PDB file of N, CA, C and O in Angstrom:
ATOM      1  N   MET A   1      12.941   6.710  33.985  1.00  0.00           N
ATOM      2  CA  MET A   1      12.503   6.771  32.767  1.00  0.00           C
ATOM      3  C   MET A   1      11.162   6.941  32.361  1.00  0.00           C
ATOM      4  O   MET A   1      10.048   6.005  32.467  1.00  0.00           O
ATOM      5  N   LYS A   2      11.728   7.200  31.083  1.00  0.00           N
ATOM      6  CA  LYS A   2      10.694   7.163  30.078  1.00  0.00           C
ATOM      7  C   LYS A   2      10.207   5.951  29.602  1.00  0.00           C
ATOM      8  O   LYS A   2      11.339   5.578  28.934  1.00  0.00           O
ATOM      9  N   ALA A   3       8.485   6.252  28.504  1.00  0.00           N
ATOM     10  CA  ALA A   3       8.290   4.693  28.285  1.00  0.00           C
ATOM     11  C   ALA A   3       8.775   5.183  27.059  1.00  0.00           C
ATOM     12  O   ALA A   3       9.024   3.923  26.209  1.00  0.00           O
ATOM     13  N   SER A   4       9.389   6.168  26.268  1.00  0.00           N
ATOM     14  CA  SER A   4       9.640   6.458  24.968  1.00  0.00           C
ATOM     15  C   SER A   4      11.065   5.972  24.752  1.00  0.00           C
ATOM     16  O   SER A   4      11.246   5.529  24.106  1.00  0.00           O
ATOM     17  N   ASP A   5      11.465   5.619  26.176  1.00  0.00           N
ATOM     18  CA  ASP A   5      12.523   5.373  26.123  1.00  0.00           C
ATOM     19  C   ASP A   5      13.262   4.039  25.942  1.00  0.00           C
ATOM     20  O   ASP A   5      14.056   3.259  25.280  1.00  0.00           O
ATOM     21  N   VAL A   6      12.288   3.163  27.527  1.00  0.00           N
ATOM     22  CA  VAL A   6      11.852   2.138  26.971  1.00  0.00           C
ATOM     23  C   VAL A   6      11.616   1.090  24.970  1.00  0.00           C
ATOM     24  O   VAL A   6      12.630   0.200  25.346  1.00  0.00           O
ATOM     25  N   ARG A   7      10.594   2.584  24.891  1.00  0.00           N
ATOM     26  CA  ARG A   7       9.928   1.336  24.073  1.00  0.00           C
ATOM     27  C   ARG A   7      11.355   2.063  22.415  1.00  0.00           C
ATOM     28  O   ARG A   7      11.224   1.082  21.986  1.00  0.00           O
ATOM     29  N   ALA A   8      12.640   2.518  22.735  1.00  0.00           N
ATOM     30  CA  ALA A   8      13.727   2.776  21.978  1.00  0.00           C
ATOM     31  C   ALA A   8      14.746   1.975  22.478  1.00  0.00           C
ATOM     32  O   ALA A   8      15.611   1.395  20.875  1.00  0.00           O
ATOM     33  N   MET A   9      14.792   1.137  22.766  1.00  0.00           N
ATOM     34  CA  MET A   9      15.736  -0.006  23.527  1.00  0.00           C
ATOM     35  C   MET A   9      15.746  -1.976  22.893  1.00  0.00           C
ATOM     36  O   MET A   9      14.058  -1.510  21.900  1.00  0.00           O
ATOM     37  N   THR A  10      16.670  -1.986  22.499  1.00  0.00           N
ATOM     38  CA  THR A  10      16.844  -3.913  21.608  1.00  0.00           C
ATOM     39  C   THR A  10      16.446  -4.424  22.321  1.00  0.00           C
ATOM     40  O   THR A  10      16.915  -4.274  23.543  1.00  0.00           O
ATOM     41  N   PRO A  11      15.610  -5.107  22.399  1.00  0.00           N
ATOM     42  CA  PRO A  11      15.091  -6.550  23.686  1.00  0.00           C
ATOM     43  C   PRO A  11      17.177  -7.579  24.308  1.00  0.00           C
ATOM     44  O   PRO A  11      16.918  -6.465  25.616  1.00  0.00           O
ATOM     45  N   ASP A  12      18.352  -7.244  23.921  1.00  0.00           N
ATOM     46  CA  ASP A  12      19.319  -7.319  24.684  1.00  0.00           C
ATOM     47  C   ASP A  12      19.460  -5.837  25.582  1.00  0.00           C
ATOM     48  O   ASP A  12      19.954  -6.925  26.560  1.00  0.00           O
ATOM     49  N   GLN A  13      18.997  -4.902  25.154  1.00  0.00           N
ATOM     50  CA  GLN A  13      18.914  -3.680  26.210  1.00  0.00           C
ATOM     51  C   GLN A  13      17.863  -4.370  26.716  1.00  0.00           C
ATOM     52  O   GLN A  13      18.513  -3.700  28.248  1.00  0.00           O
ATOM     53  N   LEU A  14      16.935  -4.177  26.850  1.00  0.00           N
ATOM     54  CA  LEU A  14      15.943  -4.449  28.061  1.00  0.00           C
ATOM     55  C   LEU A  14      16.300  -5.170  28.745  1.00  0.00           C
ATOM     56  O   LEU A  14      16.071  -5.510  30.438  1.00  0.00           O
ATOM     57  N   THR A  15      16.621  -6.490  28.257  1.00  0.00           N
ATOM     58  CA  THR A  15      16.911  -7.518  29.714  1.00  0.00           C
ATOM     59  C   THR A  15      17.926  -7.249  30.712  1.00  0.00           C
ATOM     60  O   THR A  15      18.225  -7.262  31.525  1.00  0.00           O
ATOM     61  N   ASP A  16      19.103  -6.170  29.902  1.00  0.00           N
ATOM     62  CA  ASP A  16      20.409  -5.682  30.577  1.00  0.00           C
ATOM     63  C   ASP A  16      19.860  -5.062  31.743  1.00  0.00           C
ATOM     64  O   ASP A  16      21.239  -4.620  32.319  1.00  0.00           O
ATOM     65  N   GLU A  17      19.554  -3.365  30.955  1.00  0.00           N
ATOM     66  CA  GLU A  17      18.432  -3.124  31.627  1.00  0.00           C
ATOM     67  C   GLU A  17      17.970  -3.574  33.392  1.00  0.00           C
ATOM     68  O   GLU A  17      17.108  -3.072  33.887  1.00  0.00           O
ATOM     69  N   LEU A  18      16.871  -4.016  33.018  1.00  0.00           N
ATOM     70  CA  LEU A  18      15.533  -4.743  34.116  1.00  0.00           C
ATOM     71  C   LEU A  18      16.985  -5.867  35.556  1.00  0.00           C
ATOM     72  O   LEU A  18      17.094  -5.719  36.391  1.00  0.00           O
ATOM     73  N   ALA A  19      18.111  -6.655  34.789  1.00  0.00           N
ATOM     74  CA  ALA A  19      19.533  -6.587  35.335  1.00  0.00           C
ATOM     75  C   ALA A  19      19.886  -5.369  36.998  1.00  0.00           C
ATOM     76  O   ALA A  19      19.607  -5.355  38.153  1.00  0.00           O
ATOM     77  N   LYS A  20      20.001  -4.434  35.876  1.00  0.00           N
ATOM     78  CA  LYS A  20      21.024  -3.361  36.406  1.00  0.00           C
ATOM     79  C   LYS A  20      19.033  -2.278  37.773  1.00  0.00           C
ATOM     80  O   LYS A  20      19.917  -2.477  38.423  1.00  0.00           O
ATOM     81  N   LEU A  21      18.281  -3.053  37.089  1.00  0.00           N
ATOM     82  CA  LEU A  21      16.832  -1.522  38.139  1.00  0.00           C
ATOM     83  C   LEU A  21      16.981  -3.491  39.432  1.00  0.00           C
ATOM     84  O   LEU A  21      16.836  -2.838  39.947  1.00  0.00           O
ATOM     85  N   LYS A  22      17.059  -4.593  38.712  1.00  0.00           N
ATOM     86  CA  LYS A  22      16.832  -5.194  40.094  1.00  0.00           C
ATOM     87  C   LYS A  22      17.804  -5.717  41.020  1.00  0.00           C
ATOM     88  O   LYS A  22      17.510  -5.093  42.204  1.00  0.00           O
ATOM     89  N   LYS A  23      19.226  -5.288  40.816  1.00  0.00           N
ATOM     90  CA  LYS A  23      20.183  -5.057  41.852  1.00  0.00           C
ATOM     91  C   LYS A  23      20.192  -4.053  42.065  1.00  0.00           C
ATOM     92  O   LYS A  23      20.580  -3.475  43.840  1.00  0.00           O
ATOM     93  N   GLU A  24      19.792  -2.068  41.900  1.00  0.00           N
ATOM     94  CA  GLU A  24      19.324  -1.282  42.735  1.00  0.00           C
ATOM     95  C   GLU A  24      18.323  -1.636  43.796  1.00  0.00           C
ATOM     96  O   GLU A  24      18.311  -1.017  44.350  1.00  0.00           O
ATOM     97  N   GLN A  25      16.684  -2.303  43.087  1.00  0.00           N
ATOM     98  CA  GLN A  25      15.851  -2.527  43.870  1.00  0.00           C
ATOM     99  C   GLN A  25      16.434  -3.304  45.400  1.00  0.00           C
ATOM    100  O   GLN A  25      16.121  -3.184  46.245  1.00  0.00           O
ATOM    101  N   PHE A  26      17.094  -4.051  45.146  1.00  0.00           N
ATOM    102  CA  PHE A  26      17.989  -5.308  46.172  1.00  0.00           C
ATOM    103  C   PHE A  26      18.457  -4.881  47.456  1.00  0.00           C
ATOM    104  O   PHE A  26      18.889  -4.459  48.654  1.00  0.00           O
ATOM    105  N   ASN A  27      19.845  -3.223  46.456  1.00  0.00           N
ATOM    106  CA  ASN A  27      20.575  -1.875  47.455  1.00  0.00           C
ATOM    107  C   ASN A  27      19.321  -1.309  47.869  1.00  0.00           C
ATOM    108  O   ASN A  27      19.384  -1.919  49.252  1.00  0.00           O
ATOM    109  N   LEU A  28      17.688  -1.407  47.178  1.00  0.00           N
ATOM    110  CA  LEU A  28      17.152  -0.129  48.309  1.00  0.00           C
ATOM    111  C   LEU A  28      16.557  -0.425  49.308  1.00  0.00           C
ATOM    112  O   LEU A  28      16.750  -0.061  50.541  1.00  0.00           O
ATOM    113  N   ARG A  29      15.700  -2.254  48.730  1.00  0.00           N
ATOM    114  CA  ARG A  29      15.587  -3.074  50.084  1.00  0.00           C
ATOM    115  C   ARG A  29      16.584  -2.722  51.778  1.00  0.00           C
ATOM    116  O   ARG A  29      16.381  -2.753  52.539  1.00  0.00           O
ATOM    117  N   PHE A  30      17.643  -3.198  50.946  1.00  0.00           N
ATOM    118  CA  PHE A  30      18.847  -3.526  52.681  1.00  0.00           C
ATOM    119  C   PHE A  30      19.420  -1.918  52.776  1.00  0.00           C
ATOM    120  O   PHE A  30      18.406  -2.113  53.600  1.00  0.00           O
ATOM    121  N   GLN A  31      18.878  -0.915  51.844  1.00  0.00           N
ATOM    122  CA  GLN A  31      19.374   0.885  53.369  1.00  0.00           C
ATOM    123  C   GLN A  31      18.143   1.082  53.642  1.00  0.00           C
ATOM    124  O   GLN A  31      17.645   1.086  54.438  1.00  0.00           O
ATOM    125  N   LYS A  32      16.836   0.278  52.838  1.00  0.00           N
ATOM    126  CA  LYS A  32      15.914   0.894  54.014  1.00  0.00           C
ATOM    127  C   LYS A  32      15.399  -0.077  55.211  1.00  0.00           C
ATOM    128  O   LYS A  32      15.451   0.258  56.260  1.00  0.00           O
ATOM    129  N   ALA A  33      16.250  -1.019  55.162  1.00  0.00           N
ATOM    130  CA  ALA A  33      16.283  -2.327  56.161  1.00  0.00           C
ATOM    131  C   ALA A  33      16.785  -1.820  57.441  1.00  0.00           C
ATOM    132  O   ALA A  33      16.889  -1.872  58.336  1.00  0.00           O
ATOM    133  N   SER A  34      18.092  -1.358  56.860  1.00  0.00           N
ATOM    134  CA  SER A  34      19.027  -0.700  57.438  1.00  0.00           C
ATOM    135  C   SER A  34      18.433   0.553  58.362  1.00  0.00           C
ATOM    136  O   SER A  34      19.948   1.356  59.133  1.00  0.00           O
ATOM    137  N   GLY A  35      17.969   1.195  58.069  1.00  0.00           N
ATOM    138  CA  GLY A  35      17.821   2.675  57.655  1.00  0.00           C
ATOM    139  C   GLY A  35      18.159   3.775  57.664  1.00  0.00           C
ATOM    140  O   GLY A  35      18.373   5.133  57.778  1.00  0.00           O
ATOM    141  N   GLN A  36      19.370   3.739  55.742  1.00  0.00           N
ATOM    142  CA  GLN A  36      20.028   4.147  55.219  1.00  0.00           C
ATOM    143  C   GLN A  36      18.957   5.509  54.464  1.00  0.00           C
ATOM    144  O   GLN A  36      20.442   5.400  53.822  1.00  0.00           O
ATOM    145  N   LEU A  37      18.108   5.019  54.129  1.00  0.00           N
ATOM    146  CA  LEU A  37      17.136   4.974  52.980  1.00  0.00           C
ATOM    147  C   LEU A  37      17.259   6.400  53.187  1.00  0.00           C
ATOM    148  O   LEU A  37      16.471   6.663  53.594  1.00  0.00           O
ATOM    149  N   GLU A  38      17.763   7.436  51.914  1.00  0.00           N
ATOM    150  CA  GLU A  38      17.145   8.439  52.347  1.00  0.00           C
ATOM    151  C   GLU A  38      15.658   9.333  51.787  1.00  0.00           C
ATOM    152  O   GLU A  38      15.561   9.722  51.945  1.00  0.00           O
ATOM    153  N   ASN A  39      16.338   8.683  50.313  1.00  0.00           N
ATOM    154  CA  ASN A  39      14.958   8.534  49.186  1.00  0.00           C
ATOM    155  C   ASN A  39      14.646   7.886  49.140  1.00  0.00           C
ATOM    156  O   ASN A  39      14.008   7.212  48.579  1.00  0.00           O
ATOM    157  N   THR A  40      13.148   8.454  49.369  1.00  0.00           N
ATOM    158  CA  THR A  40      12.111   6.939  50.137  1.00  0.00           C
ATOM    159  C   THR A  40      11.165   6.608  48.182  1.00  0.00           C
ATOM    160  O   THR A  40      10.623   5.560  48.328  1.00  0.00           O
ATOM    161  N   ALA A  41      10.914   7.825  47.666  1.00  0.00           N
ATOM    162  CA  ALA A  41      10.861   7.775  46.282  1.00  0.00           C
ATOM    163  C   ALA A  41      10.843   6.856  45.454  1.00  0.00           C
ATOM    164  O   ALA A  41      10.419   7.178  44.608  1.00  0.00           O
ATOM    165  N   ARG A  42      12.720   6.496  45.652  1.00  0.00           N
ATOM    166  CA  ARG A  42      12.721   6.358  44.108  1.00  0.00           C
ATOM    167  C   ARG A  42      12.790   4.752  44.390  1.00  0.00           C
ATOM    168  O   ARG A  42      12.728   3.647  43.019  1.00  0.00           O
ATOM    169  N   VAL A  43      12.290   3.616  45.415  1.00  0.00           N
ATOM    170  CA  VAL A  43      11.360   2.741  45.420  1.00  0.00           C
ATOM    171  C   VAL A  43      10.455   2.747  45.126  1.00  0.00           C
ATOM    172  O   VAL A  43      10.423   1.531  43.425  1.00  0.00           O
ATOM    173  N   ARG A  44       9.638   3.205  44.995  1.00  0.00           N
ATOM    174  CA  ARG A  44       8.548   4.132  43.914  1.00  0.00           C
ATOM    175  C   ARG A  44       9.422   3.109  42.059  1.00  0.00           C
ATOM    176  O   ARG A  44       8.123   2.855  41.307  1.00  0.00           O
ATOM    177  N   GLN A  45       9.953   4.058  42.245  1.00  0.00           N
ATOM    178  CA  GLN A  45      10.216   4.946  41.407  1.00  0.00           C
ATOM    179  C   GLN A  45      10.886   3.807  39.837  1.00  0.00           C
ATOM    180  O   GLN A  45      11.146   3.639  39.048  1.00  0.00           O
ATOM    181  N   ILE A  46      11.838   3.018  41.577  1.00  0.00           N
ATOM    182  CA  ILE A  46      12.849   1.890  40.681  1.00  0.00           C
ATOM    183  C   ILE A  46      11.828   0.504  40.046  1.00  0.00           C
ATOM    184  O   ILE A  46      11.015  -0.285  39.299  1.00  0.00           O
ATOM    185  N   ARG A  47      10.660  -0.055  41.361  1.00  0.00           N
ATOM    186  CA  ARG A  47       8.988  -0.800  40.942  1.00  0.00           C
ATOM    187  C   ARG A  47       8.551  -0.636  39.523  1.00  0.00           C
ATOM    188  O   ARG A  47       8.301  -1.297  39.068  1.00  0.00           O
ATOM    189  N   ARG A  48       8.496   0.766  39.014  1.00  0.00           N
ATOM    190  CA  ARG A  48       7.676   1.048  37.947  1.00  0.00           C
ATOM    191  C   ARG A  48       8.432   0.685  36.791  1.00  0.00           C
ATOM    192  O   ARG A  48       8.254   0.632  35.928  1.00  0.00           O
ATOM    193  N   ASP A  49       9.702   1.464  37.691  1.00  0.00           N
ATOM    194  CA  ASP A  49      10.402   1.111  35.903  1.00  0.00           C
ATOM    195  C   ASP A  49      10.524  -0.406  35.735  1.00  0.00           C
ATOM    196  O   ASP A  49      10.645  -0.368  33.935  1.00  0.00           O
ATOM    197  N   ILE A  50      11.054  -1.243  36.850  1.00  0.00           N
ATOM    198  CA  ILE A  50      10.887  -2.573  36.248  1.00  0.00           C
ATOM    199  C   ILE A  50       9.553  -3.097  35.278  1.00  0.00           C
ATOM    200  O   ILE A  50      10.066  -3.946  34.692  1.00  0.00           O
ATOM    201  N   ALA A  51       8.609  -2.525  35.799  1.00  0.00           N
ATOM    202  CA  ALA A  51       7.660  -2.723  34.733  1.00  0.00           C
ATOM    203  C   ALA A  51       7.134  -1.985  34.120  1.00  0.00           C
ATOM    204  O   ALA A  51       6.961  -3.342  32.541  1.00  0.00           O
ATOM    205  N   ARG A  52       7.815  -1.656  33.630  1.00  0.00           N
ATOM    206  CA  ARG A  52       7.338  -1.381  32.714  1.00  0.00           C
ATOM    207  C   ARG A  52       8.826  -1.739  31.419  1.00  0.00           C
ATOM    208  O   ARG A  52       8.346  -2.268  30.143  1.00  0.00           O
ATOM    209  N   VAL A  53       9.527  -2.093  32.038  1.00  0.00           N
ATOM    210  CA  VAL A  53      10.743  -3.296  31.160  1.00  0.00           C
ATOM    211  C   VAL A  53      10.508  -4.788  30.847  1.00  0.00           C
ATOM    212  O   VAL A  53      10.615  -5.139  29.358  1.00  0.00           O
ATOM    213  N   MET A  54       9.710  -4.348  31.425  1.00  0.00           N
ATOM    214  CA  MET A  54       9.331  -5.927  31.749  1.00  0.00           C
ATOM    215  C   MET A  54       8.102  -6.613  30.585  1.00  0.00           C
ATOM    216  O   MET A  54       7.448  -7.474  29.840  1.00  0.00           O
ATOM    217  N   THR A  55       7.108  -5.194  30.171  1.00  0.00           N
ATOM    218  CA  THR A  55       5.781  -4.701  30.409  1.00  0.00           C
ATOM    219  C   THR A  55       7.192  -5.422  27.664  1.00  0.00           C
ATOM    220  O   THR A  55       5.782  -5.876  27.427  1.00  0.00           O
ATOM    221  N   MET A  56       7.622  -4.364  27.896  1.00  0.00           N
ATOM    222  CA  MET A  56       8.333  -4.145  26.865  1.00  0.00           C
ATOM    223  C   MET A  56       8.687  -5.764  26.227  1.00  0.00           C
ATOM    224  O   MET A  56       9.070  -6.222  24.881  1.00  0.00           O
ATOM    225  N   LEU A  57       9.343  -6.440  26.983  1.00  0.00           N
ATOM    226  CA  LEU A  57       9.774  -7.309  27.290  1.00  0.00           C
ATOM    227  C   LEU A  57       8.808  -8.724  26.938  1.00  0.00           C
ATOM    228  O   LEU A  57       8.700  -9.885  25.663  1.00  0.00           O
ATOM    229  N   ARG A  58       7.359  -8.342  27.746  1.00  0.00           N
ATOM    230  CA  ARG A  58       6.163  -9.328  26.661  1.00  0.00           C
ATOM    231  C   ARG A  58       5.763  -9.104  25.943  1.00  0.00           C
ATOM    232  O   ARG A  58       4.971  -9.952  24.679  1.00  0.00           O
ATOM    233  N   ALA A  59       5.241  -8.087  25.448  1.00  0.00           N
ATOM    234  CA  ALA A  59       5.593  -7.476  23.557  1.00  0.00           C
ATOM    235  C   ALA A  59       5.451  -8.755  22.745  1.00  0.00           C
ATOM    236  O   ALA A  59       6.157  -8.566  22.742  1.00  0.00           O
ATOM    237  N   PRO A  60       4.519  -8.847  21.945  1.00  0.00           N
ATOM    238  CA  PRO A  60       4.470  -9.712  21.334  1.00  0.00           C
ATOM    239  C   PRO A  60       5.519  -8.937  20.373  1.00  0.00           C
ATOM    240  O   PRO A  60       5.922  -9.388  19.063  1.00  0.00           O
ATOM    241  N   SER A  61       5.357  -7.517  19.767  1.00  0.00           N
ATOM    242  CA  SER A  61       5.641  -7.112  18.519  1.00  0.00           C
ATOM    243  C   SER A  61       7.587  -6.751  18.939  1.00  0.00           C
ATOM    244  O   SER A  61       8.750  -5.716  18.755  1.00  0.00           O
ATOM    245  N   ALA A  62       8.761  -7.529  20.488  1.00  0.00           N
ATOM    246  CA  ALA A  62       9.308  -7.181  21.113  1.00  0.00           C
ATOM    247  C   ALA A  62      10.413  -7.320  20.173  1.00  0.00           C
ATOM    248  O   ALA A  62      11.471  -6.479  19.756  1.00  0.00           O
ATOM    249  N   GLY A  63      10.464  -8.364  19.521  1.00  0.00           N
ATOM    250  CA  GLY A  63      11.273  -8.527  18.206  1.00  0.00           C
ATOM    251  C   GLY A  63      11.353  -8.175  17.310  1.00  0.00           C
ATOM    252  O   GLY A  63      11.898  -8.608  16.786  1.00  0.00           O
ATOM    253  N   ASN A  64      10.116  -7.293  16.870  1.00  0.00           N
ATOM    254  CA  ASN A  64      10.033  -7.134  15.952  1.00  0.00           C
ATOM    255  C   ASN A  64      10.113  -5.857  15.183  1.00  0.00           C
ATOM    256  O   ASN A  64      10.424  -4.736  14.430  1.00  0.00           O
ATOM    257  N   ARG A  65      10.623  -5.108  16.367  1.00  0.00           N
ATOM    258  CA  ARG A  65      11.349  -3.682  16.640  1.00  0.00           C
ATOM    259  C   ARG A  65      12.585  -3.583  15.567  1.00  0.00           C
ATOM    260  O   ARG A  65      13.724  -3.886  15.095  1.00  0.00           O
ATOM    261  N   VAL A  66      11.703  -1.462  14.939  1.00  0.00           N
ATOM    262  CA  VAL A  66      13.194  -1.125  14.741  1.00  0.00           C
ATOM    263  C   VAL A  66      14.085  -0.822  15.377  1.00  0.00           C
ATOM    264  O   VAL A  66      14.025  -0.257  16.480  1.00  0.00           O
TER     265      VAL A  66
END
């Protein structure tokens, strides 16, 4: 997910995306623990996507975007 994609989202969309990403992160942790995780880079990618979304949610202008 690109930062420009995240900036284009509304606060409600960001909240939904954050929930989706956290659920995927949870599933990836279980796959890793059981030895079924194939794409280990996905864990890092999800973690960074969560950080991007949370940064935009905390931004003071998050509610003022067009």
